[in-house]
CSV table of C-alpha atoms in Angstrom, one decimal:
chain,number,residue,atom,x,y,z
A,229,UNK,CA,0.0,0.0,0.0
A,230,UNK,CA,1.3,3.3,-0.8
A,231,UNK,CA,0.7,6.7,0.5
A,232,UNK,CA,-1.5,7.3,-2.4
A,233,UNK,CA,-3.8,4.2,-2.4
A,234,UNK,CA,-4.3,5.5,1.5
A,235,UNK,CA,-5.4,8.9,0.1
A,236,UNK,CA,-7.6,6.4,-2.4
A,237,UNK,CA,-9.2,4.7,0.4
A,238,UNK,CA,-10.1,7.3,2.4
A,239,UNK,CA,-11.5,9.4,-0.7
A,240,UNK,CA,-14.3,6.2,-1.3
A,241,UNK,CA,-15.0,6.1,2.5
A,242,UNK,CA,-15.5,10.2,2.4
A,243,UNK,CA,-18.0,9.4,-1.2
A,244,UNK,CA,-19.8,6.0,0.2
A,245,UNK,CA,-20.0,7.4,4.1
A,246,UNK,CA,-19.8,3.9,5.6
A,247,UNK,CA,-22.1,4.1,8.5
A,248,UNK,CA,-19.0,1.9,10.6
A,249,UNK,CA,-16.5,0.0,9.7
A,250,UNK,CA,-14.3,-2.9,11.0
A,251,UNK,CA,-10.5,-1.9,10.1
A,252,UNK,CA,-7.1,-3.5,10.7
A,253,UNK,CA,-3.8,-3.0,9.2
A,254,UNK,CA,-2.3,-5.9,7.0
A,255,UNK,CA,-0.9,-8.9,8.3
A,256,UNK,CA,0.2,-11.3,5.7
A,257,UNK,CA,-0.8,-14.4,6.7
A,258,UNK,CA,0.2,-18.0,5.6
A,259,UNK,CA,-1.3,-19.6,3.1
A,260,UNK,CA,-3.4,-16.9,1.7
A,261,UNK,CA,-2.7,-15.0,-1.8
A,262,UNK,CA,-2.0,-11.5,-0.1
A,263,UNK,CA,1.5,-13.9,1.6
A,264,UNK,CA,2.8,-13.9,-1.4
A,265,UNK,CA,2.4,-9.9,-2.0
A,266,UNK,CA,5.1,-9.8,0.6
A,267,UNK,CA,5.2,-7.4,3.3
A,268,UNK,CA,7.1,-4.1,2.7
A,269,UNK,CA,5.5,-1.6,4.3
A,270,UNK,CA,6.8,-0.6,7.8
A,271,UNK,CA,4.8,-1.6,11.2
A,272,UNK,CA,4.9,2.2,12.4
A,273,UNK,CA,3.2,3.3,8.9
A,274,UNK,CA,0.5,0.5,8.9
A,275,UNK,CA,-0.2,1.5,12.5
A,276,UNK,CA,-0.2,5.5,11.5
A,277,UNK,CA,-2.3,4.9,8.4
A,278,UNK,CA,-5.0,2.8,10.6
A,279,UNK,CA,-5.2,5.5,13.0
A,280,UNK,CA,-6.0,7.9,10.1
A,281,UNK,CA,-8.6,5.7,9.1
A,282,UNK,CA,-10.0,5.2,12.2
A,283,UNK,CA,-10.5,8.9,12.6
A,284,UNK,CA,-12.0,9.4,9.3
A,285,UNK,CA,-14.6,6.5,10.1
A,286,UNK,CA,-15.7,8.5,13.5
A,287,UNK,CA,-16.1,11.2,11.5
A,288,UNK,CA,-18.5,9.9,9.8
A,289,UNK,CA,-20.2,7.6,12.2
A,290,UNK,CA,-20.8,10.7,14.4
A,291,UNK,CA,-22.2,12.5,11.7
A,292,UNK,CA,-24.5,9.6,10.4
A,293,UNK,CA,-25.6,9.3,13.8
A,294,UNK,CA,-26.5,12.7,14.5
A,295,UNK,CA,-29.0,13.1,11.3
A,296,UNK,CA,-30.7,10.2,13.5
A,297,UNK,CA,-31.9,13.5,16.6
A,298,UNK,CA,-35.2,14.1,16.3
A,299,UNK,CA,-36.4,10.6,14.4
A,300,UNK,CA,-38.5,8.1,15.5
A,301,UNK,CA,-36.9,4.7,15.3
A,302,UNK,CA,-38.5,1.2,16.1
A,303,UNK,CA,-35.9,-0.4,18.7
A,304,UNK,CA,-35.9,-4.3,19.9
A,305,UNK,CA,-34.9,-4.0,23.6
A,306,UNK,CA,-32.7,-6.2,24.6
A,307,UNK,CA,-31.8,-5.6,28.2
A,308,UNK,CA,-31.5,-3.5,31.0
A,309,UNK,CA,-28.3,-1.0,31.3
A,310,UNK,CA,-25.3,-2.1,33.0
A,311,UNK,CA,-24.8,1.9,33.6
A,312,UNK,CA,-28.2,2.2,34.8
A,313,UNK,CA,-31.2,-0.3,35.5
A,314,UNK,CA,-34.0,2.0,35.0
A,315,UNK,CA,-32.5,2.2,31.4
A,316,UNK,CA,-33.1,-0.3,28.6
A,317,UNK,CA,-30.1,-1.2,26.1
A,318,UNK,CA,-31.9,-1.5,22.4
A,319,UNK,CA,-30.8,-1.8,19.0
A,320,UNK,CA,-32.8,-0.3,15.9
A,321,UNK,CA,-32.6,-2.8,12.3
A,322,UNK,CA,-29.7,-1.4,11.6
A,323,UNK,CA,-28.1,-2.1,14.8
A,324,UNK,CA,-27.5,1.4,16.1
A,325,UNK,CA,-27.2,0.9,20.1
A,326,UNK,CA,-30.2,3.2,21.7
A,327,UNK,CA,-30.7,3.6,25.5
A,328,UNK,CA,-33.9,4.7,26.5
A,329,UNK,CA,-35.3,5.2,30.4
A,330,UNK,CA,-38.1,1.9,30.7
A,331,UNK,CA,-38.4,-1.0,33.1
A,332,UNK,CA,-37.3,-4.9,32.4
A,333,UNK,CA,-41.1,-5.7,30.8
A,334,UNK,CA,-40.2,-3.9,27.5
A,335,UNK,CA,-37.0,-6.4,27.1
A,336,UNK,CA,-37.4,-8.9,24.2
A,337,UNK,CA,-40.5,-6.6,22.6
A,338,UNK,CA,-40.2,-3.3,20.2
A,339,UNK,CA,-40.7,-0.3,21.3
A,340,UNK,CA,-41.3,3.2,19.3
A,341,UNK,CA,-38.5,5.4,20.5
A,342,UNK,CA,-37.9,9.1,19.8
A,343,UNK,CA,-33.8,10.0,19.1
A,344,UNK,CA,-32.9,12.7,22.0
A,345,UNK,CA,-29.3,13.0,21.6
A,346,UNK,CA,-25.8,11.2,20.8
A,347,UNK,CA,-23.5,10.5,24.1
A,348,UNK,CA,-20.1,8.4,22.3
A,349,UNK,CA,-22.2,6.2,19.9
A,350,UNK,CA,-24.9,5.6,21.6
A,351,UNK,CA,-28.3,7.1,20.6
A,352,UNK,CA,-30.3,8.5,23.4
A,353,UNK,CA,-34.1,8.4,23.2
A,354,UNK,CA,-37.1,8.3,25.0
A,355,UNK,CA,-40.2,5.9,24.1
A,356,UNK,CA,-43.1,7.0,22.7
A,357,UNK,CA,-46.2,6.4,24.2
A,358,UNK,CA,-48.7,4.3,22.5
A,359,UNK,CA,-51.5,6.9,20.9
């Protein structure tokens, strides 16, 4: 990888805006094609280079998640917070975390939540009462 298929990758992630993304820097392994590519980039440049990308992905997971304040979302909730048990931990379909305040009978059914804030990212809501 060169400086410039960095600059590559990162322009794509800026144009698709990945809403997260699992990253790691290259590790030849045995047996597998990319071995025999070799390995001739320097541990401290693959390590500087993931960092970058890491902060670009962030970037734009904080932003995706902030165009989320102020929707309604349907969540699944899961359990109770380990932070705080008058909380529920959920996750909406596309498996954004959301912690709402509710009691332990909502776990294992959807709920209608209303997006409050971002704290990390975690989506804050409240639910919405049935009309």
């Amino acid at each position: 990888e060169t400086e410039e298929d960095l600059h590559l990758t990162m322009d794509l992630m800026k144009r698709v805006e990945y809403e997260d993304a699992f990253t790691y820097y290259y590790n030849p392994r045995e047996g597998t094609k990319a071995f025999e590519l070799g390995d001739t980039v320097l541990h401290k440049v693959k390590i500087e280079r993931l960092r970058r990308i890491i902060e670009l992905q962030n970037e734009l997971t904080r932003k995706k998640k902030m165009k989320k304040i102020g929707q309604n979302m349907r969540v699944l909730a899961e359990k109770l917070s380990k932070k705080n048990s008058s909380e529920i931990l959920a996750r909406t379909e596309f498996n954004d975390m959301v912690v709402f305040p509710g009691s332990e009978k909502l776990i294992g059914n959807f709920v209608m939540v209303k997006i409050k804030k971002l704290s990390g990212n975690t989506l804050i809501g409240e639910e919405i009462p049935h009309a």
